[in-house]
Short mmCIF file of C-alpha atoms and ligand atoms in Angstrom, two decimals:
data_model
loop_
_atom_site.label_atom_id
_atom_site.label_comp_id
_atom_site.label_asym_id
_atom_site.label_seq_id
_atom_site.Cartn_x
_atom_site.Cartn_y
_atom_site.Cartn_z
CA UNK A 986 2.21 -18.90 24.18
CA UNK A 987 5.97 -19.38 24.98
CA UNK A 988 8.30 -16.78 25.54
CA UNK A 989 10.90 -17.57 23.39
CA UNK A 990 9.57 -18.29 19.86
CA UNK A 991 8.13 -14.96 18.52
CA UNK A 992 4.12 -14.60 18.19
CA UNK A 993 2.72 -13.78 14.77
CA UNK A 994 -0.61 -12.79 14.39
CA UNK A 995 -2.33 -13.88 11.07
CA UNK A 996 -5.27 -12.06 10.11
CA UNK A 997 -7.42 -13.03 7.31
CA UNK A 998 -9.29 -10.20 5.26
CA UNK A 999 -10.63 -12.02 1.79
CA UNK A 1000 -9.31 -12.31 -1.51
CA UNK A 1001 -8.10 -15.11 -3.79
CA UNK A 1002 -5.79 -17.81 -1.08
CA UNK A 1003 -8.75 -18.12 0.91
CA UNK A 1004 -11.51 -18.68 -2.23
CA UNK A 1005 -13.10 -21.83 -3.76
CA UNK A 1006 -14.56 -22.51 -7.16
CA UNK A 1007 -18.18 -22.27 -7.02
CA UNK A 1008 -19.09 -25.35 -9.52
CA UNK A 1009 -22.35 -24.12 -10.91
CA UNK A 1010 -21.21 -20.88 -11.99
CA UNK A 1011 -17.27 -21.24 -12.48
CA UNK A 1012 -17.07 -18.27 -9.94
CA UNK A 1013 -14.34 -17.97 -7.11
CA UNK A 1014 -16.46 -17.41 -3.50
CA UNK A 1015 -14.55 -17.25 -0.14
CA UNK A 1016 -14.59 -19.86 2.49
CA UNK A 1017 -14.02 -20.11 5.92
CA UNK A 1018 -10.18 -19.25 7.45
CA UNK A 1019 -10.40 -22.66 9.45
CA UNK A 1020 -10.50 -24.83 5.96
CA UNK A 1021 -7.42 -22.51 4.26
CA UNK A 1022 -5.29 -23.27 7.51
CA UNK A 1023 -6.57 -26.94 7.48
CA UNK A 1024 -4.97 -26.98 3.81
CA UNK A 1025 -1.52 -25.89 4.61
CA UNK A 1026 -0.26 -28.35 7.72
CA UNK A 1027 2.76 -26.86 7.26
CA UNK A 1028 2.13 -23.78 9.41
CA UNK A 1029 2.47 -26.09 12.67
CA UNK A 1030 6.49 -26.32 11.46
CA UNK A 1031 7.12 -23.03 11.59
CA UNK A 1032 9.89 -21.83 14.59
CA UNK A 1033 6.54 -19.29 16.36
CA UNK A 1034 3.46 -19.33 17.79
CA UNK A 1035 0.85 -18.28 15.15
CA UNK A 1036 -3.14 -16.83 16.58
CA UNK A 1037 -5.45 -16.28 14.09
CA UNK A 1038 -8.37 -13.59 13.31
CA UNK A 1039 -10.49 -13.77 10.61
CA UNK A 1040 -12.73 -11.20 9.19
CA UNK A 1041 -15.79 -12.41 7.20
CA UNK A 1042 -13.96 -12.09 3.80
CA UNK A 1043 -14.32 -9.78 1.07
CA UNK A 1044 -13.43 -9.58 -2.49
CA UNK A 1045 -10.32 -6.70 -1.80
CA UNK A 1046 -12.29 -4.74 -4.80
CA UNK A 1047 -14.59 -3.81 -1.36
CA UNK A 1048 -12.11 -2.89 0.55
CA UNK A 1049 -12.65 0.88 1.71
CA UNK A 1050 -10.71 3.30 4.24
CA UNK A 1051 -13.26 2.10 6.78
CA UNK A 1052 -12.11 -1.34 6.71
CA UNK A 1053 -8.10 0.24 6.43
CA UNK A 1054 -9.46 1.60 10.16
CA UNK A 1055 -10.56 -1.91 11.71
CA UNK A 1056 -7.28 -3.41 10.27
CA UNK A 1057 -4.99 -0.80 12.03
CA UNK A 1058 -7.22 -1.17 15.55
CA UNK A 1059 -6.41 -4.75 15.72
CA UNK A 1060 -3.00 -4.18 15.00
CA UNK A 1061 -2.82 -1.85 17.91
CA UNK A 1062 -4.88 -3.46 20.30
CA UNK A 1063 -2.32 -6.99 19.78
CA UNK A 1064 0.80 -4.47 19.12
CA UNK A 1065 2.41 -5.44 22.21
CA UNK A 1066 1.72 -9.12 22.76
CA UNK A 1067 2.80 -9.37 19.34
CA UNK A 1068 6.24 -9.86 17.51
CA UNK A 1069 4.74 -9.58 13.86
CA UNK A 1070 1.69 -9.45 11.88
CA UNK A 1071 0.57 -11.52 8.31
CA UNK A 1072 -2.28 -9.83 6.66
CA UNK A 1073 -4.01 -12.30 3.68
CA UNK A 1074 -5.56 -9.86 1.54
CA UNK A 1075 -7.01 -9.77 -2.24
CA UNK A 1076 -4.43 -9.14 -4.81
CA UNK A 1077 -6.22 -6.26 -6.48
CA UNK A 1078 -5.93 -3.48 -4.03
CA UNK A 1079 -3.35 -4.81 -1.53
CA UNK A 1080 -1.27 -2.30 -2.42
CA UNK A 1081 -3.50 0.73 -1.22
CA UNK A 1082 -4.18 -1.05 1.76
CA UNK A 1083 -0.72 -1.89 2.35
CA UNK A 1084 0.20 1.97 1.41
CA UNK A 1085 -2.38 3.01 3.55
CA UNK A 1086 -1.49 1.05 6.66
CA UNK A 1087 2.13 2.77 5.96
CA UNK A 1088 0.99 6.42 6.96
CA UNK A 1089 -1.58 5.06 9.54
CA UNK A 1090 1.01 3.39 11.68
CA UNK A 1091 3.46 5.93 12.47
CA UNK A 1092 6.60 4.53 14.51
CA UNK A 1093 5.73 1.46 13.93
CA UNK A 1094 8.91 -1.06 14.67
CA UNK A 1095 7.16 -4.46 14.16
CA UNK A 1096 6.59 -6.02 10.43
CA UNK A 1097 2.93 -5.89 9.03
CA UNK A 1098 3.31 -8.59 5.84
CA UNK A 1099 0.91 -8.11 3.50
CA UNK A 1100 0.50 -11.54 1.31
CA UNK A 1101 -2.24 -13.34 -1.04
CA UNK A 1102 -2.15 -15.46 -4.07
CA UNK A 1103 -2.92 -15.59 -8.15
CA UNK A 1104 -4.31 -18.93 -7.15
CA UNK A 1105 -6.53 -20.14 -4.15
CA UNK A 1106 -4.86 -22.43 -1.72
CA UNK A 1107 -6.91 -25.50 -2.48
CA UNK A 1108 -5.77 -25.46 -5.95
CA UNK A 1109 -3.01 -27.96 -7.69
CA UNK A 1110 -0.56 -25.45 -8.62
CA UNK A 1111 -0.95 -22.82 -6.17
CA UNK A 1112 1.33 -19.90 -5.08
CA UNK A 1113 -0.42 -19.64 -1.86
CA UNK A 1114 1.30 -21.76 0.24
CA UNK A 1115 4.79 -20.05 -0.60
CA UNK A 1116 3.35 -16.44 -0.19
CA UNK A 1117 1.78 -17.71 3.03
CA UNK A 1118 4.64 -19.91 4.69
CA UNK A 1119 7.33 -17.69 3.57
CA UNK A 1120 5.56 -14.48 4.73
CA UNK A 1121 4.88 -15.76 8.14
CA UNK A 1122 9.17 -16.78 8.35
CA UNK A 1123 9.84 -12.89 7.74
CA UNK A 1124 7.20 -11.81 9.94
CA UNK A 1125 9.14 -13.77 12.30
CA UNK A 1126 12.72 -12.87 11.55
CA UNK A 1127 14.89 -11.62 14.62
CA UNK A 1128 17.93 -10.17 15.72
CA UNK A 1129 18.90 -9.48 19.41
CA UNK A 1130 15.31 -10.45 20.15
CA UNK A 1131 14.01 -7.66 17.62
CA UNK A 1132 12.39 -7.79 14.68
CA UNK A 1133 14.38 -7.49 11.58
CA UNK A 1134 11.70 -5.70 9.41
CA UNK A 1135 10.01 -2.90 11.20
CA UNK A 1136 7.88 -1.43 8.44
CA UNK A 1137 4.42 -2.28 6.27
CA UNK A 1138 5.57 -4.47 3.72
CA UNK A 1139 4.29 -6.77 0.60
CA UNK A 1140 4.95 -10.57 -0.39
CA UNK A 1141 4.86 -12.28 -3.48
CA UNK A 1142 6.67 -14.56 -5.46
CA UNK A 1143 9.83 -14.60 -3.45
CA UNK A 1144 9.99 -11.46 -2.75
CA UNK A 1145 9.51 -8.92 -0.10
CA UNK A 1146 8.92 -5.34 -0.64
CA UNK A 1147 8.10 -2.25 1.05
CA UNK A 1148 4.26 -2.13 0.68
CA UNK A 1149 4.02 1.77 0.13
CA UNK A 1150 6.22 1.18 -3.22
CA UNK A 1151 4.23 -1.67 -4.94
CA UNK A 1152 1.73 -1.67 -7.92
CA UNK A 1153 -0.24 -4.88 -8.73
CA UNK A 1154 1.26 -4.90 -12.48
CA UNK A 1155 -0.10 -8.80 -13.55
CA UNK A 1156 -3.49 -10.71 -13.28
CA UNK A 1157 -2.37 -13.64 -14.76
CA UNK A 1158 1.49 -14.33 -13.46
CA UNK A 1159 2.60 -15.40 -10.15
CA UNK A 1160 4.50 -12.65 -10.37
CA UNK A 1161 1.99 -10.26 -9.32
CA UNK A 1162 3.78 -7.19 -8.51
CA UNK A 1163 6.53 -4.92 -8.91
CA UNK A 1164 8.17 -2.37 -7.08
CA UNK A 1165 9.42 -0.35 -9.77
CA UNK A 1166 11.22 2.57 -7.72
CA UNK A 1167 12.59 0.90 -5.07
CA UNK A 1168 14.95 -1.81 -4.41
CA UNK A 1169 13.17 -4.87 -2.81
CA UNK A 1170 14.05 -5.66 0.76
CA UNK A 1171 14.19 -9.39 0.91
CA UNK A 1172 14.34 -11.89 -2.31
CA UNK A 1173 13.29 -15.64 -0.85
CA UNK A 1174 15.77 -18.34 -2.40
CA UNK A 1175 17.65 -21.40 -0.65
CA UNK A 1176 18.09 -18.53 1.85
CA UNK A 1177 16.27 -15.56 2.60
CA UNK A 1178 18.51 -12.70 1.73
CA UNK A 1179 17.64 -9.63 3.09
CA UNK A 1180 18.90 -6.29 1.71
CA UNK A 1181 19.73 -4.22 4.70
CA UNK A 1182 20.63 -1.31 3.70
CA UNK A 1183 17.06 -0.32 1.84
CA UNK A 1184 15.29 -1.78 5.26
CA UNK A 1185 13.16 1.30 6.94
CA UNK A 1186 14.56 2.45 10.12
CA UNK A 1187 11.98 3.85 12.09
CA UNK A 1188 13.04 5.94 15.18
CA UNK A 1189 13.82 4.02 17.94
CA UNK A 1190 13.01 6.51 20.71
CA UNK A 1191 9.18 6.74 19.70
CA UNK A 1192 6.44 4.96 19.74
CA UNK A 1193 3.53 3.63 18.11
CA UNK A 1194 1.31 6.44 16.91
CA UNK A 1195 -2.06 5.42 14.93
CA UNK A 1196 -3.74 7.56 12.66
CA UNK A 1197 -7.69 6.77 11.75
CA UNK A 1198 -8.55 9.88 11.02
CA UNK A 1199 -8.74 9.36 6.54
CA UNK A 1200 -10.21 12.05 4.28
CA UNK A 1201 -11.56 11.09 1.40
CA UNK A 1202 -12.78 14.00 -0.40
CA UNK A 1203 -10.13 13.36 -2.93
CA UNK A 1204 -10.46 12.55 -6.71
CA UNK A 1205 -7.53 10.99 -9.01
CA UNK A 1206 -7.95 12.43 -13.08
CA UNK A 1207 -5.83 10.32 -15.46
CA UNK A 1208 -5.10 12.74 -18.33
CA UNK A 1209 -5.38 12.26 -22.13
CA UNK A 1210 -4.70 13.77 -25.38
CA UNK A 1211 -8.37 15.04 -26.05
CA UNK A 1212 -9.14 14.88 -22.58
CA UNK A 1213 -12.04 17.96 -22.53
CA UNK A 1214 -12.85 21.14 -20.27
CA UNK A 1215 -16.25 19.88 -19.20
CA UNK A 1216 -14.71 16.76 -17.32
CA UNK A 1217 -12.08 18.22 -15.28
CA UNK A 1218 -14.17 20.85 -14.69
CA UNK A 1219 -17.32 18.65 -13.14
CA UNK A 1220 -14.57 16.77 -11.16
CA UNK A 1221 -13.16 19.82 -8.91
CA UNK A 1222 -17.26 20.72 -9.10
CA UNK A 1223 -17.72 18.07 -6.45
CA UNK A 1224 -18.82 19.10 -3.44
CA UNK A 1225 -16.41 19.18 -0.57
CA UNK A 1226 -13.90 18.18 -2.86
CA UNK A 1227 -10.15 19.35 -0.99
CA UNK A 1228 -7.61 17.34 -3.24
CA UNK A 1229 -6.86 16.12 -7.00
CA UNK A 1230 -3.94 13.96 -8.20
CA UNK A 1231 -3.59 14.53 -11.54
CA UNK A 1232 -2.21 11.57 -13.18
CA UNK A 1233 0.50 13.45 -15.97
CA UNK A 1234 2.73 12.12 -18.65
CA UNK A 1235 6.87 11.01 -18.38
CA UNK A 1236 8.52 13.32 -15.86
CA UNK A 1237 5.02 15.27 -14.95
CA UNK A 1238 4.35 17.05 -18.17
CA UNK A 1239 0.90 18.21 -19.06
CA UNK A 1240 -1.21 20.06 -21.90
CA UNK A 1241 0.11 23.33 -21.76
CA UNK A 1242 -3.62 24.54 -23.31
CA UNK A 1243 -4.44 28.00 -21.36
CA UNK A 1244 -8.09 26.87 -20.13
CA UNK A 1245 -6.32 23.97 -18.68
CA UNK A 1246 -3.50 25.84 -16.96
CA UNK A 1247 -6.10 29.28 -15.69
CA UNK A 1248 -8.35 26.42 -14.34
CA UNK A 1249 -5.96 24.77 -12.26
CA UNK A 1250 -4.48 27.83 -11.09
CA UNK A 1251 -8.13 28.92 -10.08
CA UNK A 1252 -8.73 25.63 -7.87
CA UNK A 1253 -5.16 26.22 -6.33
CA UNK A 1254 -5.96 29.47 -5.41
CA UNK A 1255 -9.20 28.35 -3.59
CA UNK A 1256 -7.41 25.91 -1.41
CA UNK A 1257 -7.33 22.86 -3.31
CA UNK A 1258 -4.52 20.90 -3.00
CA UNK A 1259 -3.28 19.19 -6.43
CA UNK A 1260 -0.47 16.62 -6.74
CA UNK A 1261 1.42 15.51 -9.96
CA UNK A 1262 2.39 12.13 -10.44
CA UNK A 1263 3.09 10.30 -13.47
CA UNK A 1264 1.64 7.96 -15.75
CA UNK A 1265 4.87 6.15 -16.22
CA UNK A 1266 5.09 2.91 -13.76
CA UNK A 1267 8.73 3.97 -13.04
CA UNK A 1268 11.03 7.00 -12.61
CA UNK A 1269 9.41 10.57 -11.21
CA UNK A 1270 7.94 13.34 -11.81
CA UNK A 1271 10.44 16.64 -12.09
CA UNK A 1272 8.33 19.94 -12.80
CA UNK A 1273 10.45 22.08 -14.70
CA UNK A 1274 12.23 19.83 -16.30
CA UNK A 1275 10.30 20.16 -19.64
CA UNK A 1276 8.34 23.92 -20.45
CA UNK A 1277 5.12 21.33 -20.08
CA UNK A 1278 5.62 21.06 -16.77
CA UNK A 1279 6.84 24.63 -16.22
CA UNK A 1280 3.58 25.78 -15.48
CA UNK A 1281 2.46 23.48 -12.82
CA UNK A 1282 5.58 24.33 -10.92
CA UNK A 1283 4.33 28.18 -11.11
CA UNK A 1284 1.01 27.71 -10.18
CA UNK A 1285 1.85 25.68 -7.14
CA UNK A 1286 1.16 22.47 -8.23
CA UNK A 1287 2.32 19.74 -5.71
CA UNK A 1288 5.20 17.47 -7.00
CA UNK A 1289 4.75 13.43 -5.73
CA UNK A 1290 8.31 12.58 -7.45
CA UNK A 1291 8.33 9.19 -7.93
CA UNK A 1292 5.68 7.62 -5.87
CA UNK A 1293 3.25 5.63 -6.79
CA UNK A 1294 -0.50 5.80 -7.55
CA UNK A 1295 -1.43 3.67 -4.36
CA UNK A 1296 0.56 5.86 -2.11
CA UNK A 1297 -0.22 8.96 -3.29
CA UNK A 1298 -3.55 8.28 -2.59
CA UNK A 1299 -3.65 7.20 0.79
CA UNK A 1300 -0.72 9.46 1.69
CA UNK A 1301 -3.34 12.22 0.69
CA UNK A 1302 -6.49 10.75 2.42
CA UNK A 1303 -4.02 10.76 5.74
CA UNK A 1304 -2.35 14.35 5.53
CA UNK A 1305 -6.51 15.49 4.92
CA UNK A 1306 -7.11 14.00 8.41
CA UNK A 1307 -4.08 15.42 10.05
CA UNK A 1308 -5.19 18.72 9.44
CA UNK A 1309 -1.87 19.96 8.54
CA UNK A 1310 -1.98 23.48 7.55
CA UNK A 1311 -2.44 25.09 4.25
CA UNK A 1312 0.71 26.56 3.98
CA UNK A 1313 2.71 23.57 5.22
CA UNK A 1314 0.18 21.28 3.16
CA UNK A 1315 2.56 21.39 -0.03
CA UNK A 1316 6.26 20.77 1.92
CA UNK A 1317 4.65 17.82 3.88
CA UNK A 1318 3.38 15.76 0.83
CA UNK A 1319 6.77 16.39 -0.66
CA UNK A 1320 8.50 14.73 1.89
CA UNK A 1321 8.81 11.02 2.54
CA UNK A 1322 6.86 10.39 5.59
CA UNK A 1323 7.40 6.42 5.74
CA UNK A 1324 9.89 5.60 2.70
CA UNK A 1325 7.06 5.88 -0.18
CA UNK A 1326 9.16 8.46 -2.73
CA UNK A 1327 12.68 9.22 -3.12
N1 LIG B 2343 -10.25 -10.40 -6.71
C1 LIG B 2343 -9.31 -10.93 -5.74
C2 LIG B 2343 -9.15 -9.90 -4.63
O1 LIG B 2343 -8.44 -8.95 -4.77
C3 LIG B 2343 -8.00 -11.21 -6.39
C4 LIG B 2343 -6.95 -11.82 -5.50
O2 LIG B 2343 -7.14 -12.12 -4.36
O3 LIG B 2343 -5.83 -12.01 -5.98
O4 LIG B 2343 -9.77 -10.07 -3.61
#
């Protein structure tokens, strides 16, 4: 490789850009990485040296914190021969694994571009080629021989976002995704404009650190009027169960019922960690605001402001595996660890 055009690495996980129409049954199936780059020539135009890795590609609906792992090791094995890394990925849970990758690579000062497509890249009309081209130009953006973006982010349909705040919102538009809490960092027109001042600015004086240790032992209740006492009680039955994000209503308001209230209070006080966030796809969650939500604050309930379903989760799996304390548990999921709440 030369020294002066930046190196990208493109890895390819599964999904959607990289599928073909299986003719007998009308199903999309994945093909081989070689054929995708084989369809977009224009890859060989682009101003830096591109390698390629391919997984054998999944669905993203398989996707699983084990996979998150392998992801972040070859990210970290090619962290320093690299400028900047592309990830193709399924649509569907890009996010978590985008939100994941977040708290998993602490420090890290190098873009990871998450990208896909609504439509695979051998199709007419497909977005693929845009998400794909475009993605690769930002992964390879630099100023005084530094990357522009150092943090995990998402592309779609000209935009760029910080991965940790996205939500798949469409299955049918191009426009795929939204961001609905934070600002996004680059929009893709005759130019690429990037919005500097909401750019993540990691600290310079440390370096990489990667997490893999994930806890999963976690379980994510979306409440609803009628919602009964026998189901949220079987779900903090599991065994080994350590965490629950309660899914609540507007700014984190709840059923203020008393079995509902003495139960979670109970769980609390055995050491189970539960987080509020909201239903809503934007604003946050303020306990207190409302008398609803008066009572979670009291019992010790943990607030996630405004972040969103994907991050809460991983950012929960990754604070299991720290091992942070119990007391400090609470203060360190209220604080924004890589940009994911306000
Ligand atoms: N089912 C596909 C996936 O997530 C959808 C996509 O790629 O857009 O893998």
């Amino acid at each position: 490789m030369s020294n002066t055009k930046p190196n990208i690495l493109l890895v390819y996980t599964g999904g959607t850009i990289g599928m073909l129409k299986d003719f007998k049954t009308g199903a999309l199936k994945a093909f081989d990485f070689k054929t995708l780059l084989d369809k977009i020539p224009e890859l060989q135009l682009l101003d830096c040296n591109i390698e390629t890795v391919s997984y054998e590609p999944i669905d993203s609906s398989n996707m699983s914190p084990e996979y998150w792992i392998q992801i972040v090791e070859l990210i970290e094995l090619n962290y320093n021969s690299c400028d900047g890394f592309v990830i193709l990925h399924g649509s569907d849970t890009m996010s978590y694994t985008a939100s994941a990758l977040s708290f998993m690579l602490e420090n890290l000062k190098k873009p990871v571009i998450f990208t896909g497509s609504q439509l695979p890249v051998g199709d007419l009309r497909t977005d693929a080629k845009e998400n794909l081209i475009t993605s690769i130009q930002i992964a390879a953006l630099q100023k005084n021989n530094e990357p522009v973006i150092k943090e995990v982010c998402l592309y779609f349909e000209y935009k760029l976002y910080r991965g940790n705040r996205t939500t798949k919102i469409n299955a049918e538009h191009f426009q795929a995704f939204a961001s609905p809490n934070y600002n996004e960092l680059v929009e893709s027109g005759v130019h690429l404009k990037v919005n500097k001042k909401y750019l993540f600015k990691p600290d310079e004086n440390k370096s990489l650190k990667v997490h893999k240790n994930l806890d999963n032992n976690i379980a994510l209740i979306k409440l609803f009027p009628g919602i009964t006492e026998v189901v949220i009680q079987s779900i903090f039955s599991t065994p080994n169960l350590k965490a629950v994000i309660l899914e609540t209503y507007g700014a984190g308001n709840c059923t203020t019922v008393p079995w509902f209230i003495k139960l979670l209070e109970k769980q609390i006080s055995k050491g189970i960690h539960v987080v509020n966030i909201t239903q809503c796809s934007g604003g946050s969650v303020m306990m207190g605001h409302y008398e609803t939500s008066n009572a979670l604050k009291r019992i010790g309930v943990i607030s996630g402001k405004d972040i969103t379903t994907e991050a809460a989760v991983s950012k929960l799996m990754y604070l299991l595996g720290a091992n942070i304390s119990q007391e400090m548990f609470k203060t360190t999921y209220e604080m924004p660890l890589r940009g994911e709440m306000t």
